[in-house]
Short mmCIF file of C-alpha atoms in Angstrom, two decimals:
data_model
loop_
_atom_site.label_atom_id
_atom_site.label_comp_id
_atom_site.label_asym_id
_atom_site.label_seq_id
_atom_site.Cartn_x
_atom_site.Cartn_y
_atom_site.Cartn_z
CA MET A 394 -50.07 -16.71 193.49
CA GLN A 395 -49.74 -20.67 192.93
CA ARG A 396 -51.39 -23.05 191.04
CA SER A 397 -53.23 -25.79 192.56
CA ALA A 398 -51.95 -29.37 192.21
CA TYR A 399 -53.71 -31.72 189.58
CA PRO A 400 -56.81 -33.37 191.05
CA ASN A 401 -55.66 -36.74 189.54
CA PRO A 402 -51.92 -37.89 189.67
CA PRO A 403 -50.24 -38.46 186.28
CA PRO A 404 -49.95 -42.43 185.41
CA ALA A 405 -46.99 -44.13 186.16
CA HIS A 406 -46.32 -45.12 182.33
CA SER A 407 -47.40 -43.14 179.42
CA PRO A 408 -49.41 -44.65 176.57
CA PRO A 409 -47.04 -45.79 173.36
CA LEU A 410 -47.07 -43.28 170.29
CA HIS A 411 -48.41 -44.49 166.87
CA HIS A 412 -46.79 -42.91 163.82
CA PRO A 413 -48.97 -42.74 160.57
CA VAL A 414 -48.39 -45.34 157.85
CA PRO A 415 -48.46 -43.87 153.96
CA GLN A 416 -51.03 -45.37 151.92
CA HIS A 417 -49.30 -44.46 148.44
CA VAL A 418 -45.44 -44.93 147.30
CA SER A 419 -43.74 -41.76 147.43
CA THR A 420 -42.49 -40.63 143.84
CA VAL A 421 -39.99 -38.14 145.25
CA PRO A 422 -36.52 -39.24 143.97
CA MET A 423 -33.90 -40.39 146.41
CA MET A 424 -31.17 -37.85 146.94
CA ARG A 425 -27.60 -38.98 146.32
CA SER A 426 -24.24 -37.25 146.70
CA PRO A 427 -22.93 -35.41 143.73
CA PRO A 428 -20.23 -37.12 141.49
CA PRO A 429 -16.55 -36.42 142.03
CA PRO A 430 -15.20 -33.52 139.90
CA ALA A 431 -13.95 -34.89 136.26
CA PRO A 432 -10.42 -34.34 135.38
CA GLN A 433 -9.41 -30.94 133.51
CA GLN A 434 -8.85 -32.87 130.18
CA GLN A 435 -12.13 -34.53 130.39
CA GLN A 436 -13.74 -30.99 131.31
CA GLN A 437 -12.41 -29.56 127.96
CA GLN A 438 -13.56 -32.55 126.14
CA GLN A 439 -17.20 -31.94 127.28
CA HIS A 440 -16.77 -28.22 126.64
CA MET A 441 -15.66 -28.72 122.93
CA ASN A 442 -18.65 -31.34 122.60
CA TYR A 443 -21.12 -28.61 124.18
CA GLY A 444 -24.41 -28.79 122.11
CA ASN A 445 -23.64 -31.47 120.02
CA PRO A 446 -26.59 -33.93 120.33
CA TYR A 447 -24.63 -36.88 118.65
CA GLN A 448 -21.57 -36.62 120.95
CA PRO A 449 -21.79 -38.50 123.94
CA GLN A 450 -21.21 -36.25 127.20
CA GLY A 451 -20.40 -38.71 129.82
CA GLY A 452 -17.10 -39.04 131.24
CA GLY A 453 -16.51 -42.87 131.42
CA GLY A 454 -12.90 -44.22 131.32
CA GLY A 455 -13.49 -46.27 128.21
CA GLU A 456 -14.37 -45.54 124.72
CA ALA A 457 -17.60 -43.62 124.15
CA VAL A 458 -20.19 -45.38 121.90
CA HIS A 459 -23.40 -43.61 120.73
CA PRO A 460 -26.33 -45.13 122.22
CA ALA A 461 -28.30 -45.79 118.97
CA PHE A 462 -25.24 -48.43 118.16
CA GLY A 463 -25.98 -50.04 121.65
CA GLY A 464 -22.20 -50.93 122.02
CA PHE A 465 -21.98 -53.16 118.71
CA MET A 466 -18.28 -52.46 118.56
CA SER A 467 -17.81 -54.08 121.92
CA ASP A 468 -19.92 -57.25 121.08
CA PRO A 469 -18.15 -60.26 121.22
CA THR A 470 -20.18 -61.61 118.36
CA ALA A 471 -19.41 -58.64 116.16
CA GLN A 472 -15.70 -59.02 116.90
CA MET A 473 -15.87 -62.76 116.02
CA GLY A 474 -17.55 -61.77 112.69
CA PHE A 475 -14.92 -59.04 112.01
CA GLN A 476 -12.05 -61.59 112.59
CA VAL A 477 -13.63 -64.04 110.32
CA GLY A 478 -14.05 -61.43 107.61
CA LYS A 479 -10.19 -60.41 107.97
CA SER A 480 -9.42 -64.41 107.44
CA ALA A 481 -11.31 -64.57 104.41
CA VAL A 482 -9.90 -61.53 102.93
CA MET A 483 -6.19 -62.58 103.80
CA ALA A 484 -6.99 -66.24 102.73
CA GLY A 485 -8.34 -64.78 99.27
CA GLN A 486 -5.31 -62.78 98.68
CA GLU A 487 -3.15 -65.32 99.40
CA TYR A 488 -5.23 -67.60 96.82
CA VAL A 489 -4.53 -65.00 94.20
CA GLU A 490 -0.73 -64.52 94.46
CA SER A 491 -0.13 -68.12 94.80
CA ASN A 492 -1.99 -68.65 91.36
CA PHE A 493 -0.67 -65.22 89.69
CA ASN A 494 2.80 -66.49 90.71
CA ARG A 495 2.14 -69.58 88.99
CA TYR A 496 2.27 -67.93 85.63
CA VAL A 497 4.14 -64.96 86.21
CA ASN A 498 7.12 -64.55 88.37
CA VAL A 499 6.67 -61.26 90.30
CA SER A 500 10.14 -60.86 91.67
CA ALA A 501 11.33 -61.06 88.05
CA LEU A 502 8.91 -58.80 86.69
CA LYS A 503 9.98 -56.36 89.57
CA HIS A 504 13.00 -56.45 88.07
CA TYR A 505 11.99 -54.51 84.60
CA PHE A 506 10.27 -51.90 86.51
CA ASN A 507 13.38 -50.76 88.40
CA VAL A 508 14.08 -47.57 86.86
CA SER A 509 14.77 -43.98 87.34
CA ASN A 510 13.94 -40.70 85.80
CA SER A 511 17.32 -40.33 84.13
CA TYR A 512 17.31 -43.98 82.86
CA VAL A 513 13.89 -43.20 81.18
CA LEU A 514 15.17 -39.95 79.28
CA ASN A 515 18.44 -41.81 78.35
CA LYS A 516 16.67 -44.89 77.13
CA LEU A 517 14.16 -42.82 75.02
CA PHE A 518 17.12 -41.14 73.38
CA LEU A 519 18.80 -44.37 72.79
CA VAL A 520 15.85 -45.80 71.08
CA LEU A 521 15.28 -42.74 68.89
CA PHE A 522 19.27 -42.35 68.11
CA PRO A 523 20.67 -45.49 68.69
CA TRP A 524 23.43 -44.90 65.58
CA ARG A 525 26.73 -43.84 67.69
CA HIS A 526 25.84 -45.84 70.68
CA LYS A 527 28.50 -48.20 72.25
CA PRO A 528 28.99 -50.64 74.04
CA TRP A 529 25.79 -52.90 73.59
CA SER A 530 26.80 -55.89 75.82
CA ARG A 531 24.61 -55.92 79.34
CA GLN A 532 26.49 -55.43 82.37
CA GLN A 533 26.64 -58.16 85.06
CA ARG A 534 27.59 -58.42 88.61
CA ILE A 535 28.83 -61.61 90.69
CA ALA A 536 26.63 -62.85 93.33
CA PRO A 537 28.10 -62.89 97.11
CA ASN A 538 28.90 -66.43 96.59
CA GLY A 539 31.20 -65.90 93.92
CA GLN A 540 29.65 -68.43 91.39
CA ASP A 541 26.44 -66.96 89.88
CA GLY A 542 26.12 -63.66 88.22
CA TYR A 543 22.92 -61.54 87.46
CA PHE A 544 22.20 -58.69 85.28
CA LEU A 545 21.94 -55.45 86.63
CA PRO A 546 18.63 -53.64 86.85
CA PRO A 547 17.65 -50.84 84.18
CA ARG A 548 18.26 -48.24 86.77
CA GLU A 549 21.87 -49.13 86.62
CA ASP A 550 22.61 -50.32 83.26
CA ILE A 551 21.08 -48.50 80.14
CA ASN A 552 21.23 -51.85 77.87
CA SER A 553 19.11 -53.49 80.12
CA PRO A 554 15.41 -54.11 78.87
CA ASP A 555 12.56 -52.54 81.09
CA MET A 556 8.93 -52.70 80.75
CA TYR A 557 8.21 -49.34 81.80
CA ILE A 558 8.95 -47.46 78.78
CA PRO A 559 6.95 -50.08 76.69
CA VAL A 560 3.91 -50.31 78.70
CA MET A 561 3.34 -46.38 78.96
CA ALA A 562 4.16 -46.26 75.32
CA PHE A 563 1.37 -48.90 74.52
CA VAL A 564 -1.27 -46.88 76.43
CA THR A 565 -0.14 -43.45 75.03
CA TYR A 566 -0.36 -44.68 71.64
CA ILE A 567 -3.81 -45.87 72.18
CA LEU A 568 -4.76 -42.71 73.70
CA LEU A 569 -2.87 -40.50 71.20
CA SER A 570 -4.50 -42.51 68.03
CA THR A 571 -7.94 -41.82 69.39
CA LEU A 572 -7.34 -38.05 69.89
CA LEU A 573 -5.87 -37.22 66.72
CA ALA A 574 -8.70 -39.07 64.94
CA GLY A 575 -11.18 -37.00 67.00
CA ILE A 576 -9.42 -33.77 65.96
CA ARG A 577 -9.42 -34.89 62.27
CA GLY A 578 -13.26 -35.42 62.94
CA ALA A 579 -12.76 -39.22 61.94
CA PHE A 580 -13.52 -40.53 65.89
CA HIS A 581 -16.36 -43.14 66.34
CA PRO A 582 -16.96 -45.13 69.55
CA GLU A 583 -15.30 -48.39 68.40
CA LEU A 584 -12.22 -46.80 67.61
CA LEU A 585 -10.69 -47.16 71.23
CA GLY A 586 -11.43 -50.54 71.31
CA LEU A 587 -10.45 -51.30 67.68
CA THR A 588 -7.13 -49.63 68.17
CA ALA A 589 -6.29 -51.41 71.46
CA THR A 590 -7.26 -54.81 70.51
CA THR A 591 -4.98 -54.20 67.01
CA ALA A 592 -2.07 -53.30 69.01
CA PHE A 593 -2.70 -55.79 71.70
CA GLY A 594 -3.00 -58.80 68.95
CA ILE A 595 0.09 -57.60 67.13
CA VAL A 596 2.33 -57.55 70.65
CA ILE A 597 0.97 -61.13 71.11
CA PHE A 598 1.68 -62.44 67.68
CA GLU A 599 4.82 -60.73 67.59
CA ILE A 600 6.02 -62.55 70.96
CA LEU A 601 4.61 -65.86 69.95
CA GLY A 602 6.79 -65.58 66.49
CA LEU A 603 9.80 -65.04 68.61
CA LYS A 604 9.21 -67.65 70.92
CA LEU A 605 8.56 -70.12 67.93
CA GLY A 606 11.74 -68.84 66.16
CA CYS A 607 13.69 -69.29 69.57
CA TYR A 608 12.53 -72.84 69.71
CA LEU A 609 13.41 -73.79 66.55
CA LEU A 610 17.12 -72.16 66.67
CA SER A 611 17.43 -74.13 69.99
CA ILE A 612 17.70 -70.60 71.78
CA SER A 613 17.27 -70.76 75.79
CA ASN A 614 17.37 -68.10 78.39
CA GLU A 615 15.91 -67.86 81.76
CA SER A 616 14.89 -64.28 81.22
CA GLN A 617 14.05 -64.83 77.45
CA LEU A 618 10.25 -64.25 77.49
CA LEU A 619 10.12 -60.99 79.59
CA ASP A 620 12.92 -59.71 77.59
CA LEU A 621 11.08 -60.30 74.23
CA VAL A 622 8.12 -58.81 75.78
CA ALA A 623 10.19 -55.57 76.72
CA TYR A 624 11.94 -55.41 73.42
CA SER A 625 8.55 -55.86 71.48
CA GLY A 626 7.19 -52.74 73.17
CA TYR A 627 9.85 -50.39 71.95
CA LYS A 628 8.31 -49.91 68.73
CA PHE A 629 5.63 -47.69 70.20
CA VAL A 630 7.85 -44.87 70.93
CA GLY A 631 8.60 -44.34 67.22
CA ILE A 632 5.29 -44.64 66.12
CA ILE A 633 4.38 -41.91 68.63
CA VAL A 634 7.08 -39.86 67.17
CA THR A 635 5.68 -40.48 63.77
CA LEU A 636 2.15 -39.98 64.44
CA ILE A 637 2.97 -36.46 66.16
CA VAL A 638 5.48 -35.24 63.78
CA ALA A 639 3.25 -36.31 60.60
CA GLU A 640 0.03 -34.54 62.10
CA LEU A 641 1.92 -31.32 62.72
CA LEU A 642 3.44 -31.37 59.02
CA ASN A 643 0.82 -32.63 57.25
CA ARG A 644 -1.78 -30.43 59.02
CA GLY A 645 -4.18 -33.08 59.96
CA ARG A 646 -4.21 -35.19 56.97
CA GLY A 647 -2.85 -38.30 59.08
CA THR A 648 0.92 -40.13 58.27
CA GLY A 649 0.37 -39.87 54.53
CA GLY A 650 2.73 -37.84 52.21
CA TRP A 651 6.28 -37.21 52.01
CA ALA A 652 6.46 -35.88 55.45
CA GLY A 653 4.64 -38.67 56.76
CA TRP A 654 6.78 -41.67 54.90
CA THR A 655 9.86 -39.55 55.73
CA VAL A 656 9.55 -39.62 59.71
CA PHE A 657 8.31 -43.39 59.54
CA THR A 658 11.31 -44.42 57.69
CA TYR A 659 13.42 -42.84 60.01
CA THR A 660 11.82 -44.24 63.09
CA PHE A 661 11.46 -47.46 61.50
CA LEU A 662 15.43 -47.69 60.63
CA ALA A 663 15.91 -46.58 64.38
CA ASN A 664 14.08 -49.00 65.99
CA ALA A 665 15.38 -51.73 63.58
CA PHE A 666 18.82 -51.00 64.55
CA PHE A 667 18.55 -50.66 67.85
CA LEU A 668 16.61 -54.10 68.03
CA LEU A 669 19.67 -55.85 65.85
CA ARG A 670 21.96 -54.70 68.37
CA SER A 671 20.16 -55.20 71.70
CA LEU A 672 18.84 -58.77 70.77
CA LYS A 673 22.29 -59.93 69.61
CA TYR A 674 23.04 -61.32 73.58
CA VAL A 675 19.78 -63.37 73.49
CA LEU A 676 19.92 -64.62 69.90
CA LEU A 677 23.79 -65.08 69.37
CA PRO A 678 25.11 -65.90 72.58
CA GLU A 679 29.05 -66.75 71.81
CA ASN A 680 30.76 -67.49 75.21
CA SER A 681 30.31 -67.12 78.98
CA SER A 682 29.99 -63.55 78.65
CA ASP A 683 26.55 -63.52 77.17
CA ASN A 684 25.43 -66.03 79.75
CA ALA A 685 24.20 -64.57 83.08
CA ARG A 686 25.22 -67.93 84.74
CA GLY A 687 28.63 -67.73 83.68
CA ALA A 688 28.48 -71.11 81.87
CA MET A 689 30.50 -72.05 78.38
CA HIS A 690 27.93 -71.88 75.45
CA THR A 691 29.50 -72.03 72.10
CA VAL A 692 27.46 -71.99 68.62
CA ALA A 693 28.20 -73.77 65.88
CA ARG A 694 28.90 -71.55 62.35
CA GLY A 695 25.77 -72.91 60.54
CA GLN A 696 23.72 -72.44 63.91
CA ARG A 697 24.92 -68.86 64.27
CA ASN A 698 24.40 -67.86 60.45
CA ARG A 699 20.76 -69.10 60.76
CA ARG A 700 20.28 -67.27 63.98
CA THR A 701 21.59 -64.06 62.61
CA GLN A 702 19.04 -64.26 59.63
CA PHE A 703 16.19 -64.84 61.98
CA LEU A 704 17.41 -61.54 64.11
CA PHE A 705 17.54 -59.65 60.67
CA PHE A 706 14.28 -60.82 59.34
CA TYR A 707 12.76 -59.89 62.85
CA SER A 708 14.53 -56.36 63.28
CA TYR A 709 13.96 -55.25 59.81
CA ILE A 710 10.90 -57.14 57.89
CA VAL A 711 8.47 -57.92 60.66
CA GLN A 712 8.87 -54.86 62.33
CA PHE A 713 8.34 -52.86 59.29
CA GLY A 714 5.19 -54.39 58.57
CA PHE A 715 3.86 -54.02 62.35
CA MET A 716 4.76 -50.39 62.46
CA TRP A 717 3.30 -49.74 59.01
CA ILE A 718 0.14 -51.10 60.16
CA LEU A 719 0.12 -49.24 63.57
CA SER A 720 1.21 -45.91 62.34
CA ARG A 721 -1.90 -45.89 59.51
CA GLN A 722 -4.45 -43.30 60.47
CA GLU A 723 -7.61 -43.02 58.89
CA THR A 724 -8.68 -39.17 57.12
CA GLY A 725 -11.87 -37.86 58.48
CA PRO A 726 -13.97 -34.91 56.86
CA VAL A 727 -11.19 -32.39 58.01
CA ALA A 728 -8.54 -33.97 55.60
CA ALA A 729 -11.34 -34.61 52.89
CA ALA A 730 -12.50 -30.86 52.95
CA ALA A 731 -8.85 -30.03 52.78
#
């Protein structure tokens, strides 16, 4: 059975198609291709930081910065500020060093702290037992130019003065004095400052007296001031020994009594003999062997006698008064009760 044909034939051209136009903007996110796989090292880093809300998980090529900082470290203004601050700190450091070097020769000061453990032990033994030590002259070394000479550092010469032992002995004396006062019950808040002020004042007064004597006796030496500062501090070694031994023998009654005076007399004589022998090359130069520059330097007989008297007066009379003032200890309630 066949269908009948349409009564009307189809038109020659079909009508155009009209697509609907959307009336609202679509909020569906645009789909993009997934990012390429991260390297194995970056994946391990992300795995280690997993679960940390403060650690960025992104895998950028540069250094990760927390969003809260907003890239502050990479800000050109911040970098310029860091550079300005660094320049200001360096300028301040150079200013301090230049002004400090104006009054203190740092390179010469380092020479007095060039010590070793063996030197410290041998020097302490020499200060306490100087009776049989020889020789007392300092060792020198000729410069590469063959003309100038210089003294060896303390590490290489036991007769060379240092500042390590005097500084450590000075601090130890202050702390030990206040500690013993506290054990005897005689400690008070002002004692620490009073002890430090007294010790420091005695050292300054001693150095000024030495400089005045050297000026009146026409004694000149390039490293004279630093040498005198070093030698003026060795007395604290004997004072520390006096305080400890007297405290043990007197059972907390200070440095008085026959035991305290016996120990004090020995340490005083040892320190005086040590200074008398050590300061000879400073106060009594005779020839070129006593001069670091190797220049001939002779002293008249009358001038030498005056220098010898000044050295004896300083080593025995002055040191006795200073060591007695520094070794005095107040007796507290413990001593009074005993």
